[in-house]
Each structure stands twice: as C-alpha cells, then as structure tokens.
Amino acid sequence: MSINRQIHLVSRPAGEPTADNFRLVEAPLPAVQDGQVLVRNHYLSLDPYMRGRMNDSKSYAEPQPLNQVMLGGTVGEVVESRNPHFKPGDQVVGMGGWQEYQLVDASQRGVLQKVDTTHIPLAAYLGAVGMPGVTAWYGLTQIINPKAGETVVVSAASGAVGTAVGQLAKARGARAVGIAGGPDKCRYVVEELGFDACIDYKEHRDLKSLSAALKQACPNGIDGHFENVGGMILDAVMLRANAFSRIAMCGMISGYNGEPIPMMAPQLILVNRMKIEGFIVSEHMQLWPEALKELGMMVATGKLKYRETIAEGLAAAPEAFLGLLKGRNFGKQLVKLV
Amino acid sequence: MSINRQIHLVSRPAGEPTADNFRLVEAPLPAVQDGQVLVRNHYLSLDPYMRGRMNDSKSYAEPQPLNQVMLGGTVGEVVESRNPHFKPGDQVVGMGGWQEYQLVDASQRGVLQKVDTTHIPLAAYLGAVGMPGVTAWYGLTQIINPKAGETVVVSAASGAVGTAVGQLAKARGARAVGIAGGPDKCRYVVEELGFDACIDYKEHRDLKSLSAALKQACPNGIDGHFENVGGMILDAVMLRANAFSRIAMCGMISGYNGEPIPMMAPQLILVNRMKIEGFIVSEHMQLWPEALKELGMMVATGKLKYRETIAEGLAAAPEAFLGLLKGRNFGKQLVKLV
C-alpha cells in the first residue's frame, strides 16, 4: 500500500493562524474501487476563503473539520481509474485538498472535471480560468455591471481575483483602478495589466489620506467597487462613491482574524442610493459555463494576464497560506507538488 | 393684495434642530397670471427627509434654501385658476410647502395633480396613497420582494411608511414584525394593523437585548428589512438576518443630527450573502401609477389602515416637525390649515 502525504488542520486559530494549526500527516492510500479515480495532485490552490473555514463559527460554509485534510481546489492527472469517464493521463480539476493524491468517486457529477491544456496551462484552472476568475466575473458582471466610461475600483488588485476584475472591467470599456500593497504590485497592475491607476494602501495609513488618493485616481467618482479587503478601504471607497454605485462584497480579509471592522458611514448607502451585495461564487454554478468561456478565451488569446506565486512541495503549504493572508503573495498563490 | 403666511427656514441646525431655525413670515400673495393656479393648502405633510435638507451638505437633494418657504408636500383646493386644466373647487396634491396658499404654474406636468376624494380622504394623498405609501411599496416590492412565509421587519413601524410596509408584506403572505417606540404604538401595530409582532425598542437599550427580542419575534430569522432608523436597530437586524436577505435602506433617522452610526459588522453582508440597497422614491416615478393603484384600492376597501397625528394651524408646523424627529407622532404627521 502506498503512502499519501496530507496537511491536516489540527487546531483552530485564536486570532491570527500559525503553522502550529497544521500538521503534515502520512496516510495510507487505499486501493481504487469500482467507480473511483486516483488523481495525483500537481497544484494546490490557496485561497483567502480558507481562513474563514478554519473557525468553528456560523458562516456560509461548514467549518473545516479538525484532524482531516485541509479542503481546497486542485489540478492534477489521473494515475488510475476504475471509472469509464476517466483514464490515466487525463488532466483534471477538482477539490482534492492539501494532499499528494486524491481518491474520488468520480460518478458524482462535478466532482472531477477534465480540462484541456492545449491553450491554457493546467494551473490556470485554479486561477484565471477557475474559481478566482469566475468570482471576479460574477461580481463584476452580475453585481457591478459597469457601463463603458464608468469607474470600477478593486481592492487586493494584484491577487488572483483582483487582476481579473480589473481586466474584465477594462474589456467592458470601464476605467479600472486598483488598490494593492506596495510599489511593485501597483506597477504591475498598471503597466502589465493595463489598469488606469493603482493606489498603494501602504502609503495611506489613515482614511483621509486614502480617500484623497482615491479622489485623485477617480476624478469622476466611483461607480463600482469589488471588495476583497473591507475595513478602512471600504470606508474610503464609500466616501467617493457616486449615486447609484454598486459594491460587490466578495471578501473582507481585514477582519478574518476577528478584528472589528465597522462600516463608518452606512448612511452613504442611502445618500448615494448604493447597492451592496455579498456573494459566494459556488452558489451560482449555472453561470460558470458562461464565465469560464469568456475567461478561457481571454487567457488563451493573451487578453487576460495573471501572475502566480508558487510554493514548492506539500510541506510548504501552511507557510504559503499564512503569507497569503498577509499579502506576501503576488498574484495567484499555488503549491506545486509535481 | 392678500397675505400669505409662510414658514421659512432662517438658520441651519448644528445638531438637533430647534424652533429658532424657523420663522413665521407674512408674504404678499401676487395676482394669478396666465397658466397659473392658486391653491389653498388644506394639509401640509411633515416628513423625516426634510431634516436632511436642512443641512447644507452633499446629499441626494438640494439643501432647503435659507429664508424661503420650507419645501414639502401639500393637499388643498383650487381657489382661482387661469389654467384650462384646473377650476375652482378641484382638490389637488402638490409640493405647496409650509404656507397657506401656493401659486403655481400648473402647465408643467406633475406639479399639481387632481385627486378623487370619493372613496379616499384628501389627507390620505399625503400618506398611505401618497409619497410615504409609494415609498413603502417601492422598498417592499422592488428591493425586499418577499415570498409568502418569509419574515419582513420594519423599523418606525407605526409611522406613515412603516404601517404600509407591514400591511403590504402581510398582503403578500409574509410575516410582518415591527419595531416601534412604546407600548401604545406596538399594540396598535399588532392589534389594529395585523402585524405578527412588534418590538418596543425603548425596552431594549442595548444590542444584545434588542437582538434577543428579534430572535423571539422572528423564530425563522429575517428575510427582509425595511430600514427607517439605522444605528443599533440595523445592527440587531443584521445579527438575525438569513442567507439571501434583503435590506431596503429608506431612512436613517438615528443619524440625522450628525451622530456617528457605524454598521457594526458589515462582514455579515458577505457571510449571509445579503443585499442592501438605498433608494429615493422620487427617482422611480415610472412605478408610481402601479403603486398608487394598489395603495388606493387597499385604502378604499379598508385593507390598508393608517393613523394620523394632526397639528392645528401653520404656526404649529415647526414644533410638530421637531416632535416627528423624536418619534412623538403616531402615524402620519400632518398640519391642518383649513
């Protein structure tokens, strides 16, 4: 019997998570049964939403169980199959978790999807042509729905979601303004991705300063905002929001460790007749084919650019995840296993 | 030349308004010119939105100009007309302001509307079959859009807007829960209007207590909320909000005097995939005919009940308005001039 190395969550963080919350475990790899497929995971996806699942509290998803494999998206290759729909060598995307191999009952629809890597790299199915890309697409097209000439702001602009939000907004004729941490990320967002402007939030430690920077970057105000961070960034955006502006609430990473992140002036929702809507992309599966079609076409033709930060080896996953929560990644954070 | 008594705004409040911000003025009443109509105002409408206009700050409406007649809705009777569409004796609704007579160029469409008082009292066109009624209708049907069996909460439940929100929700098969100040208002909302429950916010001075009361009144959580107050009430409602709940943001009277009213936990918008939308009913004129048809039919057939607090005489308008801001009215606040 072979060995499968896994990362388990072994304790829940009180505030900021640490490496001690995780443990590398060697588990036996059972024989493949009828209907099952054995996949060797090539890349793990690390995503901010995983922080929420580490808590044992009411949220949109069940908590990550303790002493089990960390849940998460993966891409990989079928190494053994007793399912007629898959054969060794197939490249697949699934929810394989933080482990080297996944053994799945592939007869359940949607558990494992074959992907075509002729024009799109395998890892992109965890980023621009995967959950983060569809997240960007959903919030931008279904909530913000920008008209040409409108201004769209996105926080965490150099991340897997943010890069796609801005480029999708530009493709619709909107002005795209990013908020990111540090001059390198800001330069990348503007020079490589074609955003119209990017604000380095590390240069603006108080609301007044950040709001002034937004005023300069958005001379016609803000019509749409894609929120990944929350807290002071959301407050500053609301101070510059136009009448009938829309905010897609995708993440609030600034409060993930339990810090209070009050919204300073909710009366602006009324004054500016704003719409604020929270969403979880996995609840809108009926729109994924349309989103993936546009995202895949844009990646294949070079119109949707992205960047990856790749940690090497399963053991590196916890530290890479902690870095992601602090914004140390640059673009999509992956862990390469093969 | 006749005399027209008016209330002017003569200074802007710093915080809470006082009677000194207003002055009773006697102005000459010019002769009626071609196209004009002279209306004797029978009732003035006093509404919370007027507080916002007293400030000289950016909002959705222009500030109320100083040393001019306070703007506001009125119903009255045509006493003289040099306009072919109106004749003496016509009963009309318009924006006559806080004065005994209004002289208007009635050739502009929508400035003055004839109303039928066969089955609907004249004053109701300032309440249930007027702006407050349409406000309730818009927020409930266009934003909250409750399904039968869902729970809808409304703050300021015994007010002109709140009473209509709850009864419209009931008419759609939803559970209606009010929040109001004092046992008399709560009893009225439940016993006279048929709400399923009403919480006296004066009995709940902190968030924990109010949230517990909401839990008891809404055993299946809250699916829709119509917000007239903001502050702690909004925070308490959000703590009990269901997945995919909707909040129609209509007013935030708790912050009208400049008090900070932060939203404690905006992350709940994401956790519960909520939609929060602010609106101003005058920006949706295309829906008024449909709304007024339903509201008028319900009032005429006794299915939409309402209550009025009536101040007597123009000079009483400022104090009545200050009382409205403190919740001293019970139902629609009017000033009776004739």
XYZ file of C-alpha atoms in Angstrom:
676
model
C 0.000 0.000 0.000
C 1.301 3.432 -0.966
C 1.646 6.450 1.276
C -0.253 9.710 0.768
C 1.127 12.801 2.482
C -1.510 15.257 3.692
C -1.806 18.522 5.617
C -4.419 18.378 8.393
C -5.922 21.189 10.412
C -5.172 20.113 13.984
C -6.333 23.169 15.959
C -8.355 26.311 15.366
C -6.606 29.688 15.466
C -7.404 32.209 18.191
C -6.940 35.301 16.036
C -4.066 35.045 13.587
C -3.379 31.466 12.425
C 0.077 29.961 12.834
C 1.944 26.977 11.416
C 1.049 25.077 14.603
C -2.574 24.896 13.464
C -1.464 22.487 10.717
C 0.283 19.131 10.691
C 1.876 17.058 7.933
C 0.494 13.529 8.134
C 1.303 10.337 6.261
C -1.807 8.347 5.466
C -2.188 5.042 3.669
C -3.555 5.203 0.144
C -6.324 2.583 -0.241
C -6.798 0.529 -3.418
C -9.013 2.051 -6.140
C -12.569 0.703 -6.001
C -15.180 0.494 -8.744
C -16.266 3.971 -9.893
C -13.255 5.610 -8.248
C -10.415 7.578 -9.786
C -6.972 8.144 -8.290
C -5.556 11.589 -9.108
C -2.069 12.806 -8.454
C -2.386 16.458 -7.463
C 0.001 18.706 -9.376
C -1.003 22.059 -7.856
C -2.954 23.057 -4.760
C -4.868 26.317 -4.733
C -4.523 28.516 -1.644
C -7.379 30.983 -1.215
C -8.408 33.559 1.418
C -11.791 31.885 1.979
C -9.968 29.007 3.676
C -9.268 31.274 6.659
C -12.997 31.566 7.353
C -13.409 27.809 7.342
C -10.712 27.396 9.978
C -13.091 28.974 12.507
C -15.767 26.940 14.213
C -18.434 29.580 13.681
C -21.569 30.130 11.665
C -20.655 31.134 8.149
C -21.709 30.282 4.628
C -19.640 27.132 4.626
C -19.214 24.319 7.106
C -16.090 24.658 9.233
C -13.040 22.729 8.090
C -13.103 19.579 10.263
C -10.219 19.101 12.653
C -7.713 16.302 12.042
C -8.753 15.923 8.441
C -7.215 17.003 5.144
C -7.488 20.747 4.510
C -10.117 21.282 1.828
C -9.219 23.131 -1.341
C -9.115 23.185 -5.114
C -6.510 21.167 -7.011
C -5.420 20.313 -10.530
C -3.720 17.078 -11.383
C -3.503 13.982 -13.528
C -5.392 10.720 -13.363
C -2.995 7.882 -12.479
C -5.502 5.058 -12.096
C -9.182 4.803 -12.974
C -11.976 2.340 -12.417
C -14.482 4.834 -13.816
C -15.438 4.741 -17.540
C -15.315 8.555 -17.855
C -11.661 8.921 -16.849
C -8.427 7.307 -17.944
C -4.822 7.604 -16.841
C -3.245 10.770 -18.238
C -6.453 12.836 -18.095
C -5.836 16.285 -16.676
C -8.459 17.231 -14.160
C -9.588 19.976 -11.805
C -11.321 19.124 -8.535
C -11.448 19.701 -4.807
C -8.555 17.426 -3.965
C -7.422 19.130 -0.770
C -3.930 19.633 0.629
C -2.535 16.205 -0.192
C -0.462 14.477 -2.821
C -3.141 12.102 -4.060
C -6.900 12.147 -4.047
C -9.088 9.108 -4.404
C -12.590 10.120 -5.508
C -15.858 8.575 -6.530
C -15.988 10.276 -9.918
C -19.514 9.137 -10.708
C -20.874 12.170 -8.823
C -21.281 14.905 -11.396
C -18.932 17.871 -10.985
C -16.562 16.267 -8.503
C -13.829 15.952 -11.124
C -13.685 17.808 -14.432
C -11.415 17.067 -17.343
C -9.653 20.156 -18.687
C -7.926 20.980 -21.966
C -4.377 22.272 -21.604
C -3.720 22.859 -25.297
C -4.039 26.646 -24.987
C -4.447 27.100 -21.250
C -1.849 25.967 -18.679
C -3.087 23.418 -16.149
C -2.504 25.729 -13.152
C -4.677 28.458 -14.714
C -7.701 26.287 -13.944
C -7.092 27.161 -10.292
C -6.835 30.888 -11.067
C -7.947 32.965 -14.015
C -9.933 30.091 -15.567
C -11.103 28.720 -12.239
C -12.821 29.751 -9.071
C -10.999 33.087 -8.650
C -11.680 34.069 -12.267
C -15.349 33.155 -12.033
C -15.545 35.056 -8.725
C -14.240 38.157 -10.477
C -16.576 37.618 -13.414
C -19.653 37.131 -11.229
C -19.130 40.190 -9.040
C -18.195 42.384 -11.968
C -20.883 41.343 -14.424
C -23.756 40.363 -12.138
C -23.461 42.992 -9.385
C -21.302 45.897 -10.583
C -22.305 45.561 -14.253
C -20.246 48.562 -15.358
C -21.133 50.718 -18.313
C -18.386 51.980 -20.607
C -16.815 55.060 -19.087
C -17.713 54.194 -15.518
C -15.015 53.781 -12.870
C -14.503 50.429 -11.132
C -12.228 50.043 -8.096
C -10.928 46.717 -6.841
C -9.007 46.004 -3.650
C -6.345 43.287 -3.483
C -5.886 44.266 -7.127
C -2.824 42.154 -7.850
C -4.388 38.995 -6.425
C -5.989 36.154 -8.329
C -9.433 37.744 -8.211
C -8.427 41.402 -8.411
C -6.324 41.041 -11.563
C -9.282 39.509 -13.364
C -11.768 42.113 -12.068
C -9.750 44.986 -13.488
C -9.088 43.351 -16.849
C -12.725 42.316 -17.254
C -13.745 45.904 -16.409
C -11.330 47.288 -18.993
C -12.692 44.849 -21.579
C -16.095 46.472 -20.982
C -14.777 49.993 -21.523
C -14.691 50.956 -17.873
C -11.908 52.745 -16.039
C -10.149 50.305 -13.679
C -8.435 51.467 -10.505
C -6.668 49.029 -8.218
C -5.704 49.140 -4.569
C -2.707 46.975 -3.691
C 0.125 46.750 -1.183
C 3.497 48.089 -2.301
C 5.009 49.762 -5.370
C 5.852 46.512 -7.198
C 2.267 45.278 -7.138
C 0.942 48.690 -8.153
C 3.386 48.987 -11.009
C 2.473 45.504 -12.251
C -1.248 46.236 -12.125
C -0.867 49.408 -14.193
C 1.997 48.542 -16.522
C 1.408 44.855 -17.162
C -2.356 44.525 -16.725
C -3.412 47.921 -18.083
C -5.314 49.273 -15.087
C -5.703 53.059 -15.316
C -4.294 53.631 -11.827
C -3.335 51.772 -8.681
C -3.134 53.049 -5.120
C -0.554 51.614 -2.713
C -2.532 51.343 0.507
C 0.692 51.072 2.500
C 1.319 54.704 1.582
C -2.023 55.724 3.096
C -2.370 54.742 6.710
C -5.472 56.784 7.522
C -8.862 57.280 5.992
C -8.304 60.882 4.956
C -5.142 60.061 3.049
C -6.616 57.013 1.313
C -9.763 58.904 0.417
C -7.682 61.738 -1.075
C -5.703 59.214 -3.144
C -8.959 57.704 -4.418
C -10.232 61.152 -5.340
C -7.123 61.727 -7.424
C -7.272 58.292 -9.087
C -11.039 58.504 -9.692
C -11.717 62.075 -10.804
C -15.272 61.151 -11.800
C -16.024 59.267 -8.593
C -16.546 55.534 -8.164
C -19.391 53.674 -9.854
C -18.479 50.138 -8.927
C -16.298 48.551 -6.295
C -15.186 44.964 -5.873
C -14.332 44.435 -2.204
C -11.824 41.817 -1.109
C -10.488 43.555 1.995
C -13.033 45.685 3.879
C -12.320 47.953 6.824
C -10.736 51.323 6.034
C -10.572 50.546 2.310
C -14.340 50.106 2.147
C -14.897 53.303 4.140
C -12.617 55.279 1.842
C -14.318 53.937 -1.292
C -17.767 54.781 0.076
C -16.679 58.390 0.626
C -16.002 58.640 -3.141
C -18.952 56.577 -4.337
C -21.271 58.041 -6.941
C -25.043 57.971 -6.968
C -26.312 54.510 -7.938
C -22.926 52.890 -7.360
C -22.634 49.154 -6.703
C -20.375 47.257 -4.345
C -19.764 43.546 -4.849
C -18.796 42.166 -1.441
C -16.513 39.230 -2.114
C -14.156 39.132 0.848
C -13.220 41.083 3.956
C -9.762 39.775 4.661
C -9.078 42.670 7.053
C -11.485 41.076 9.527
C -10.636 37.415 9.049
C -8.829 37.155 12.362
C -11.746 38.598 14.305
C -10.743 42.275 14.308
C -13.771 44.595 14.416
C -14.226 46.213 11.002
C -17.244 48.533 11.350
C -18.535 50.409 8.320
C -18.083 54.020 9.324
C -20.903 55.694 7.423
C -23.693 53.348 6.280
C -25.879 56.420 5.700
C -23.917 56.837 2.453
C -25.806 53.784 1.138
C -28.924 55.917 1.337
C -27.430 59.274 0.367
C -25.870 57.740 -2.755
C -28.621 55.153 -3.388
C -25.970 52.450 -3.374
C -26.397 48.728 -3.713
C -24.117 46.454 -1.682
C -24.337 42.750 -2.302
C -22.453 39.835 -0.851
C -21.984 36.664 -2.861
C -20.365 33.243 -2.869
C -19.461 32.082 -6.334
C -20.161 28.410 -5.653
C -23.849 29.273 -5.223
C -24.111 30.396 -8.836
C -22.957 27.301 -10.688
C -25.428 27.924 -13.518
C -23.289 30.904 -14.603
C -19.916 29.139 -14.520
C -20.025 27.870 -18.136
C -20.635 31.387 -19.476
C -17.939 32.854 -17.220
C -15.378 30.139 -17.983
C -15.974 30.547 -21.695
C -15.089 34.246 -21.589
C -12.192 33.744 -19.167
C -10.751 30.810 -21.103
C -10.930 32.695 -24.386
C -9.246 35.732 -22.848
C -6.432 33.678 -21.313
C -5.882 31.661 -24.494
C -5.626 34.848 -26.553
C -3.425 36.708 -24.059
C -6.090 39.257 -23.153
C -6.339 38.157 -19.554
C -2.944 38.187 -17.886
C -2.136 36.816 -14.478
C 0.763 36.099 -12.228
C 1.439 33.213 -9.876
C 3.384 32.770 -6.652
C 4.364 29.140 -6.400
C 5.454 27.384 -3.210
C 7.328 24.116 -3.718
C 6.179 20.898 -2.083
C 3.310 19.963 0.191
C 5.197 20.845 3.386
C 5.376 24.475 2.218
C 1.587 24.858 2.051
C 0.941 26.163 5.591
C 3.580 28.901 5.421
C 2.439 29.884 1.933
C -1.130 30.148 3.198
C -0.097 32.324 6.161
C 1.798 34.535 3.707
C -1.278 34.840 1.509
C -3.264 36.174 4.465
C -0.602 38.846 4.950
C -0.486 39.759 1.264
C 3.008 38.307 0.727
C 1.925 36.525 -2.465
C 1.974 38.285 -5.807
C -0.918 37.010 -7.904
C -2.394 33.565 -7.532
C -0.865 31.540 -4.684
C -0.249 27.927 -5.622
C 1.619 24.987 -4.157
C 3.433 22.853 -6.728
C 3.585 19.164 -5.865
C 4.907 17.606 -9.054
C -53.392 92.197 -2.175
C -53.902 89.272 0.157
C -51.474 87.978 2.730
C -49.925 84.508 2.609
C -48.464 83.210 5.847
C -45.380 81.018 5.413
C -42.768 79.185 7.469
C -39.211 79.901 6.378
C -36.005 78.146 7.313
C -33.883 81.003 8.682
C -30.851 79.127 10.001
C -29.323 75.666 9.729
C -29.242 73.435 12.800
C -25.941 72.460 14.406
C -27.040 69.004 15.540
C -30.603 68.834 16.750
C -32.905 71.400 15.111
C -34.893 73.837 17.254
C -37.854 76.135 16.729
C -35.380 79.011 16.269
C -34.365 77.539 12.899
C -37.807 78.507 11.578
C -39.726 81.766 11.315
C -43.353 82.554 10.528
C -43.411 85.185 7.782
C -46.262 87.111 6.166
C -45.733 87.489 2.445
C -47.880 89.229 -0.142
C -49.898 86.972 -2.442
C -49.426 88.139 -6.053
C -52.273 88.166 -8.583
C -52.798 84.974 -10.609
C -51.134 85.124 -14.041
C -51.961 83.216 -17.230
C -51.294 79.496 -16.770
C -51.175 79.794 -13.006
C -53.372 78.227 -10.354
C -53.901 79.483 -6.803
C -54.334 76.650 -4.297
C -55.386 76.953 -0.694
C -53.397 74.339 1.205
C -55.568 72.220 3.484
C -52.888 69.942 4.895
C -49.089 70.050 4.994
C -47.110 66.838 5.093
C -44.229 66.630 7.565
C -41.665 64.004 6.683
C -38.304 62.868 8.108
C -36.482 63.556 4.817
C -36.923 67.281 5.482
C -34.324 67.058 8.240
C -31.663 66.087 5.702
C -32.500 69.060 3.513
C -31.992 71.462 6.417
C -28.246 70.731 6.249
C -26.020 72.475 3.752
C -24.246 69.289 2.765
C -23.945 66.931 -0.149
C -26.959 64.664 -0.273
C -29.390 63.349 -2.812
C -31.442 66.524 -2.722
C -30.509 70.166 -2.874
C -30.436 71.814 0.551
C -33.538 73.720 1.584
C -32.668 77.366 0.774
C -32.477 79.752 3.712
C -35.103 82.474 4.083
C -37.503 80.732 1.766
C -40.648 78.674 2.295
C -39.941 75.196 3.680
C -40.478 72.709 0.877
C -42.974 69.898 1.330
C -45.990 68.030 0.049
C -49.481 69.509 0.425
C -53.089 68.797 -0.447
C -55.619 71.561 -0.971
C -58.288 73.099 -3.123
C -58.036 75.336 -6.160
C -59.448 78.777 -5.330
C -58.577 80.586 -8.557
C -57.354 79.315 -11.908
C -56.068 80.820 -15.120
C -55.130 77.364 -16.388
C -57.563 75.345 -18.550
C -56.827 72.086 -16.716
C -57.908 73.318 -13.280
C -61.004 75.043 -11.930
C -62.000 76.373 -8.514
C -63.057 73.538 -6.231
C -60.630 70.989 -7.692
C -58.880 69.026 -4.990
C -55.179 68.696 -5.660
C -51.928 67.283 -4.338
C -48.643 69.073 -4.933
C -45.461 70.385 -3.384
C -47.019 73.503 -1.895
C -44.613 73.969 1.003
C -45.241 75.221 4.521
C -47.636 78.057 3.634
C -51.332 78.786 3.453
C -51.516 79.360 -0.283
C -49.471 78.271 -3.222
C -49.411 79.961 -6.579
C -48.102 77.587 -9.241
C -47.572 77.434 -12.962
C -49.709 74.342 -13.485
C -48.707 73.888 -17.111
C -45.629 71.922 -16.011
C -46.685 68.300 -15.927
C -46.839 66.715 -12.486
C -46.583 69.943 -10.475
C -50.211 69.695 -9.423
C -52.388 66.593 -9.612
C -56.154 66.433 -9.258
C -57.305 63.741 -6.841
C -60.582 61.937 -6.308
C -61.881 62.054 -2.733
C -64.984 59.936 -3.281
C -63.505 56.896 -1.553
C -60.188 58.241 -0.270
C -59.882 61.159 2.173
C -57.929 64.152 0.867
C -55.242 63.895 3.560
C -54.515 60.260 2.616
C -52.881 61.556 -0.555
C -50.077 62.783 1.699
C -49.800 59.427 3.447
C -50.927 55.947 2.510
C -51.875 56.978 -1.058
C -49.011 59.419 -1.421
C -45.263 59.634 -1.095
C -44.980 57.593 2.130
C -47.193 54.827 0.746
C -45.255 54.636 -2.507
C -42.012 54.649 -0.511
C -43.230 51.600 1.408
C -44.429 49.942 -1.788
C -41.167 50.532 -3.648
C -38.859 49.252 -0.920
C -41.052 46.262 -0.190
C -41.837 45.142 -3.732
C -38.725 46.254 -5.642
C -35.982 45.535 -3.091
C -37.280 43.159 -0.396
C -39.721 41.348 -2.707
C -40.876 38.919 -0.003
C -42.119 35.445 -0.753
C -45.078 34.061 1.180
C -43.864 32.729 4.514
C -40.783 34.931 4.680
C -40.273 37.332 7.593
C -40.137 41.094 6.990
C -39.081 43.545 9.717
C -39.741 47.276 9.570
C -38.456 49.971 11.908
C -40.552 53.055 12.737
C -43.391 50.588 12.222
C -46.229 52.849 13.361
C -45.145 55.713 11.096
C -46.598 56.659 7.727
C -44.172 54.438 5.820
C -43.856 51.609 8.343
C -47.574 50.945 8.666
C -47.822 50.491 4.905
C -44.723 48.277 4.718
C -46.139 45.783 7.209
C -49.606 45.658 5.680
C -48.225 45.281 2.150
C -45.994 42.466 3.423
C -48.971 40.752 5.063
C -50.952 41.099 1.821
C -48.167 39.082 0.164
C -48.330 36.296 2.726
C -45.207 37.314 4.619
C -44.775 37.518 8.370
C -44.570 41.200 9.425
C -42.656 42.276 12.518
C -42.498 45.918 13.562
C -40.100 47.894 15.718
C -41.665 50.955 17.340
C -41.280 53.169 20.387
C -43.620 52.475 23.287
C -46.395 50.025 24.171
C -49.210 52.064 22.560
C -47.560 52.086 19.162
C -46.672 48.402 19.414
C -50.192 47.431 20.458
C -51.648 49.442 17.551
C -49.318 47.841 15.027
C -50.266 44.327 16.114
C -53.920 44.707 17.102
C -55.130 47.268 14.563
C -52.823 46.666 11.615
C -52.376 42.915 11.956
C -48.588 42.722 12.216
C -47.493 39.384 13.691
C -45.351 41.021 16.370
C -43.911 44.372 17.365
C -40.833 45.126 19.467
C -40.737 48.201 21.680
C -37.199 49.451 21.163
C -37.452 51.561 24.313
C -37.497 48.301 26.266
C -34.201 47.255 24.668
C -31.420 49.732 25.250
C -28.522 47.564 24.121
C -27.741 45.436 21.116
C -27.852 42.135 22.957
C -31.311 42.770 24.340
C -32.745 44.018 21.047
C -31.198 41.125 19.160
C -32.714 38.653 21.629
C -36.136 40.282 21.195
C -35.789 39.963 17.418
C -34.849 36.310 17.769
C -38.031 35.704 19.734
C -40.227 37.678 17.321
C -38.606 36.126 14.235
C -38.102 32.432 15.041
C -37.224 31.694 11.405
C -34.806 34.610 11.063
C -35.233 37.761 8.991
C -35.550 37.646 5.201
C -36.309 41.285 4.507
C -35.868 44.506 6.433
C -37.154 47.970 5.696
C -34.864 50.449 7.458
C -36.101 53.852 8.566
C -33.886 54.321 11.609
C -30.409 52.784 11.349
C -27.834 52.544 14.127
C -28.371 49.833 16.718
C -31.618 48.693 15.095
C -29.829 47.907 11.849
C -27.041 46.087 13.721
C -29.556 43.988 15.638
C -31.470 43.067 12.479
C -28.267 42.059 10.685
C -27.417 39.669 13.524
C -30.692 37.817 12.783
C -30.600 38.096 9.001
C -30.984 34.950 6.935
C -28.958 33.920 3.920
C -30.011 35.941 0.858
C -31.859 38.520 2.948
C -32.560 41.991 1.585
C -32.475 45.357 3.307
C -34.259 48.342 1.771
C -32.477 51.411 3.112
C -35.081 54.160 3.223
C -34.036 56.372 6.122
C -31.552 56.541 8.975
C -33.253 58.957 11.309
C -30.913 57.923 14.150
C -28.095 59.769 12.395
C -29.952 62.808 11.067
C -28.387 65.149 13.593
C -24.864 64.102 12.718
C -24.381 61.353 15.314
C -21.991 58.609 14.122
C -23.994 55.478 13.287
C -21.419 52.887 12.181
C -22.564 49.483 10.986
C -21.000 47.125 13.488
C -20.482 44.018 11.369
C -20.522 44.605 7.595
C -18.934 41.170 7.162
C -22.444 39.789 7.713
C -23.319 41.128 4.245
C -20.861 38.589 2.903
C -21.483 35.766 5.379
C -25.233 35.941 4.701
C -24.970 36.998 1.042
C -27.181 39.972 1.807
C -28.267 42.750 -0.493
C -28.553 46.252 0.942
C -29.967 48.946 -1.286
C -30.684 52.602 -0.702
C -33.407 54.348 -2.648
C -35.265 57.621 -3.053
C -38.823 57.138 -4.187
C -38.943 60.298 -6.305
C -36.358 58.743 -8.624
C -38.746 55.964 -9.605
C -41.713 57.940 -10.904
C -42.434 55.327 -13.574
C -43.618 52.965 -10.839
C -45.882 55.420 -9.011
C -49.029 54.665 -11.038
C -48.779 50.932 -10.288
C -48.046 51.617 -6.616
C -50.812 54.201 -6.203
C -53.298 51.870 -7.840
C -52.647 49.139 -5.271
C -52.453 51.558 -2.344
C -55.602 53.457 -3.358
C -57.565 50.230 -3.790
C -56.419 48.962 -0.410
C -57.300 52.212 1.378
C -60.693 52.476 -0.345
C -61.561 48.903 0.662
C -60.252 49.240 4.225
C -57.375 46.816 3.703
C -54.700 49.418 4.293
C -55.216 51.176 7.593
C -53.357 54.200 8.821
C -53.357 56.732 11.588
C -52.664 60.460 11.563
C -51.310 62.946 14.067
C -52.664 66.346 13.148
C -51.216 69.663 14.316
C -53.550 72.626 14.000
C -52.541 75.752 12.128
C -49.441 76.810 10.234
C -47.691 78.178 13.325
C -47.699 74.673 14.827
C -45.667 73.189 11.950
C -42.136 73.650 13.382
C -42.926 72.068 16.756
C -44.807 69.245 15.046
C -41.793 68.626 12.834
C -39.409 68.568 15.808
C -41.764 66.107 17.507
C -41.743 63.896 14.396
C -37.947 63.677 14.573
C -38.256 62.486 18.168
C -40.987 59.960 17.346
C -43.717 61.897 19.205
C -46.154 61.480 16.313
C -48.312 58.390 15.972
C -48.789 57.629 12.321
C -48.637 60.212 9.565
C -47.778 63.705 10.834
C -49.872 66.409 9.193
C -50.548 70.090 9.765
C -54.180 71.097 9.203
C -54.609 74.597 7.845
C -58.307 74.696 6.927
